[in-house]
Amino acid sequence: ADTDSLVVPALETSTHVFNGFVAGSGLDKFNLEAHKGSAYTAANAAATSNPGATDVEDDVTMLVDIAGGQDITTAAGLTVAVAAGGEYVNINSANNKKGVFVTAVDENAGTDQHVFTWTSDGSGVITPVKVGILSGAAVDINDMHKTNFNA
């Protein structure tokens, strides 16, 4: 199969649109390794409700919007959603770590996926930066794999 790749620089703050993205192991790549400095170690299954305490550092974590009032397709909304009192309050990070969030308004195939790199500060507070939108008929949050975000 033909795969397409986009490499995102370490300190990127612009949003890149990747049309026709195909999710899954060994398929298209939205390479974010430069952000972390090494490969992401896991891809957490798409959360469709606030999970029990979940550590997400070094991972690619998928979140589907839930009824909590925050718009997790924006950096501002996602920042609130993963903070104390947010709809995804149980998403946690150790201090001074990095990772990736992929968010969507639903689990349907063809729904745009919003990609954020994030860092946590010395208190574990997560600050996301939107770096991409993955779109296309074959993009599905349930098919995302860590290899879609590694080199």
mmCIF file of C-alpha atoms in Angstrom:
data_model
loop_
_atom_site.group_PDB
_atom_site.id
_atom_site.type_symbol
_atom_site.label_atom_id
_atom_site.label_comp_id
_atom_site.label_asym_id
_atom_site.label_seq_id
_atom_site.Cartn_x
_atom_site.Cartn_y
_atom_site.Cartn_z
ATOM 1 C CA ALA A 1 0.000 0.000 0.000
ATOM 2 C CA ASP A 2 1.139 3.536 -0.714
ATOM 3 C CA THR A 3 1.800 5.515 2.456
ATOM 4 C CA ASP A 4 2.127 9.265 2.820
ATOM 5 C CA SER A 5 4.158 11.048 5.456
ATOM 6 C CA LEU A 6 4.388 14.522 6.955
ATOM 7 C CA VAL A 7 7.196 15.354 9.393
ATOM 8 C CA VAL A 8 6.277 17.996 11.983
ATOM 9 C CA PRO A 9 9.150 20.035 13.525
ATOM 10 C CA ALA A 10 9.805 19.863 17.294
ATOM 11 C CA LEU A 11 8.564 23.331 18.249
ATOM 12 C CA GLU A 12 5.708 23.542 15.761
ATOM 13 C CA THR A 13 2.833 25.878 16.562
ATOM 14 C CA SER A 14 1.120 25.910 13.142
ATOM 15 C CA THR A 15 -1.753 23.582 12.263
ATOM 16 C CA HIS A 16 -1.075 21.270 9.318
ATOM 17 C CA VAL A 17 -3.967 19.697 7.399
ATOM 18 C CA PHE A 18 -3.366 16.162 6.099
ATOM 19 C CA ASN A 19 -6.159 15.329 3.635
ATOM 20 C CA GLY A 20 -6.787 11.687 2.756
ATOM 21 C CA PHE A 21 -5.072 10.372 5.903
ATOM 22 C CA VAL A 22 -5.285 6.592 6.329
ATOM 23 C CA ALA A 23 -5.044 5.452 9.962
ATOM 24 C CA GLY A 24 -3.599 2.151 11.105
ATOM 25 C CA SER A 25 -0.336 0.314 11.714
ATOM 26 C CA GLY A 26 2.078 0.727 8.818
ATOM 27 C CA LEU A 27 -0.123 3.291 7.056
ATOM 28 C CA ASP A 28 0.103 7.108 6.757
ATOM 29 C CA LYS A 29 2.380 9.037 9.098
ATOM 30 C CA PHE A 30 1.945 12.376 10.828
ATOM 31 C CA ASN A 31 5.437 12.146 12.318
ATOM 32 C CA LEU A 32 5.651 13.915 15.685
ATOM 33 C CA GLU A 33 8.789 12.220 17.048
ATOM 34 C CA ALA A 34 10.723 15.502 17.017
ATOM 35 C CA HIS A 35 8.375 16.851 19.720
ATOM 36 C CA LYS A 36 9.331 14.095 22.160
ATOM 37 C CA GLY A 37 12.801 13.298 20.859
ATOM 38 C CA SER A 38 12.017 9.598 20.424
ATOM 39 C CA ALA A 39 9.229 7.244 19.378
ATOM 40 C CA TYR A 40 5.895 7.213 21.203
ATOM 41 C CA THR A 41 5.611 4.061 23.286
ATOM 42 C CA ALA A 42 1.894 3.322 23.089
ATOM 43 C CA ALA A 43 -1.417 4.353 21.580
ATOM 44 C CA ASN A 44 -4.213 4.404 24.113
ATOM 45 C CA ALA A 45 -7.585 3.200 22.823
ATOM 46 C CA ALA A 46 -10.111 5.941 22.140
ATOM 47 C CA ALA A 47 -11.694 7.124 25.362
ATOM 48 C CA THR A 48 -15.426 7.737 25.042
ATOM 49 C CA SER A 49 -15.923 8.569 28.720
ATOM 50 C CA ASN A 50 -13.725 9.903 31.499
ATOM 51 C CA PRO A 51 -11.565 6.863 32.354
ATOM 52 C CA GLY A 52 -10.210 5.903 35.732
ATOM 53 C CA ALA A 53 -6.862 7.539 36.507
ATOM 54 C CA THR A 54 -4.862 7.203 33.276
ATOM 55 C CA ASP A 55 -1.229 8.241 32.814
ATOM 56 C CA VAL A 56 -0.575 9.395 29.254
ATOM 57 C CA GLU A 57 3.039 10.588 29.172
ATOM 58 C CA ASP A 58 5.085 9.318 26.198
ATOM 59 C CA ASP A 59 1.865 8.041 24.565
ATOM 60 C CA VAL A 60 -0.522 8.899 21.770
ATOM 61 C CA THR A 61 -3.925 9.236 23.458
ATOM 62 C CA MET A 62 -7.240 9.317 21.606
ATOM 63 C CA LEU A 63 -10.169 11.246 23.107
ATOM 64 C CA VAL A 64 -13.728 11.442 21.790
ATOM 65 C CA ASP A 65 -15.755 14.480 22.823
ATOM 66 C CA ILE A 66 -18.114 13.754 25.718
ATOM 67 C CA ALA A 67 -20.811 15.807 27.409
ATOM 68 C CA GLY A 68 -18.682 18.020 29.606
ATOM 69 C CA GLY A 69 -18.949 21.372 27.928
ATOM 70 C CA GLN A 70 -15.396 21.595 26.593
ATOM 71 C CA ASP A 71 -14.583 21.628 22.863
ATOM 72 C CA ILE A 72 -11.667 19.194 22.738
ATOM 73 C CA THR A 73 -11.003 20.025 19.068
ATOM 74 C CA THR A 74 -9.386 23.305 20.215
ATOM 75 C CA ALA A 75 -6.293 23.798 22.365
ATOM 76 C CA ALA A 76 -8.224 26.028 24.775
ATOM 77 C CA GLY A 77 -11.033 23.481 25.212
ATOM 78 C CA LEU A 78 -8.654 20.535 25.538
ATOM 79 C CA THR A 79 -6.593 22.393 28.156
ATOM 80 C CA VAL A 80 -9.716 22.774 30.301
ATOM 81 C CA ALA A 81 -10.927 19.216 29.589
ATOM 82 C CA VAL A 82 -7.769 17.560 30.999
ATOM 83 C CA ALA A 83 -7.470 19.916 33.989
ATOM 84 C CA ALA A 84 -9.122 19.658 37.401
ATOM 85 C CA GLY A 85 -12.897 19.756 36.912
ATOM 86 C CA GLY A 86 -12.710 19.018 33.158
ATOM 87 C CA GLU A 87 -14.560 16.319 31.243
ATOM 88 C CA TYR A 88 -11.331 14.260 31.063
ATOM 89 C CA VAL A 89 -10.072 15.148 34.565
ATOM 90 C CA ASN A 90 -8.613 11.633 35.072
ATOM 91 C CA ILE A 91 -6.128 12.031 32.204
ATOM 92 C CA ASN A 92 -2.829 12.529 34.021
ATOM 93 C CA SER A 93 0.831 13.142 33.307
ATOM 94 C CA ALA A 94 3.963 12.955 35.404
ATOM 95 C CA ASN A 95 5.898 16.207 35.722
ATOM 96 C CA ASN A 96 7.837 17.577 32.735
ATOM 97 C CA LYS A 97 6.671 15.007 30.178
ATOM 98 C CA LYS A 98 5.412 15.042 26.580
ATOM 99 C CA GLY A 99 2.844 13.240 24.491
ATOM 100 C CA VAL A 100 0.193 13.503 21.797
ATOM 101 C CA PHE A 101 -3.593 13.810 21.906
ATOM 102 C CA VAL A 102 -5.822 12.951 18.959
ATOM 103 C CA THR A 103 -9.372 14.211 19.448
ATOM 104 C CA ALA A 104 -12.615 13.910 17.515
ATOM 105 C CA VAL A 105 -16.230 14.926 17.986
ATOM 106 C CA ASP A 106 -17.345 11.297 17.475
ATOM 107 C CA GLU A 107 -16.088 7.809 16.617
ATOM 108 C CA ASN A 108 -17.394 7.734 13.051
ATOM 109 C CA ALA A 109 -15.128 7.016 10.089
ATOM 110 C CA GLY A 110 -14.507 10.179 8.092
ATOM 111 C CA THR A 111 -14.654 12.476 11.141
ATOM 112 C CA ASP A 112 -11.767 14.953 11.247
ATOM 113 C CA GLN A 113 -9.128 14.098 13.830
ATOM 114 C CA HIS A 114 -7.479 17.000 15.685
ATOM 115 C CA VAL A 115 -3.839 16.436 16.643
ATOM 116 C CA PHE A 116 -2.121 18.110 19.584
ATOM 117 C CA THR A 117 1.374 17.812 20.970
ATOM 118 C CA TRP A 118 1.495 18.530 24.679
ATOM 119 C CA THR A 119 3.929 19.129 27.507
ATOM 120 C CA SER A 120 3.397 18.955 31.241
ATOM 121 C CA ASP A 121 4.970 21.397 33.648
ATOM 122 C CA GLY A 122 6.682 20.752 36.986
ATOM 123 C CA SER A 123 3.280 20.095 38.566
ATOM 124 C CA GLY A 124 2.010 17.749 35.832
ATOM 125 C CA VAL A 125 -0.314 20.361 34.311
ATOM 126 C CA ILE A 126 -0.821 19.543 30.613
ATOM 127 C CA THR A 127 -0.632 22.266 27.953
ATOM 128 C CA PRO A 128 -1.634 21.148 24.425
ATOM 129 C CA VAL A 129 -0.701 22.831 21.127
ATOM 130 C CA LYS A 130 -2.776 22.030 18.031
ATOM 131 C CA VAL A 131 -0.489 20.919 15.206
ATOM 132 C CA GLY A 132 -2.754 19.079 12.812
ATOM 133 C CA ILE A 133 -6.073 18.046 11.367
ATOM 134 C CA LEU A 134 -6.280 14.614 9.766
ATOM 135 C CA SER A 135 -9.161 14.231 7.342
ATOM 136 C CA GLY A 136 -10.495 11.769 4.827
ATOM 137 C CA ALA A 137 -12.954 8.915 4.431
ATOM 138 C CA ALA A 138 -10.479 6.402 5.911
ATOM 139 C CA VAL A 139 -9.592 8.403 9.034
ATOM 140 C CA ASP A 140 -11.116 6.816 12.134
ATOM 141 C CA ILE A 141 -10.095 7.465 15.735
ATOM 142 C CA ASN A 142 -10.519 3.757 16.504
ATOM 143 C CA ASP A 143 -7.904 2.839 13.885
ATOM 144 C CA MET A 144 -5.163 5.213 15.080
ATOM 145 C CA HIS A 145 -1.867 3.527 15.930
ATOM 146 C CA LYS A 146 1.349 4.799 17.490
ATOM 147 C CA THR A 147 3.124 4.162 14.180
ATOM 148 C CA ASN A 148 0.914 6.835 12.587
ATOM 149 C CA PHE A 149 2.851 9.368 14.709
ATOM 150 C CA ASN A 150 6.376 7.884 14.720
ATOM 151 C CA ALA A 151 9.043 7.997 12.002
#
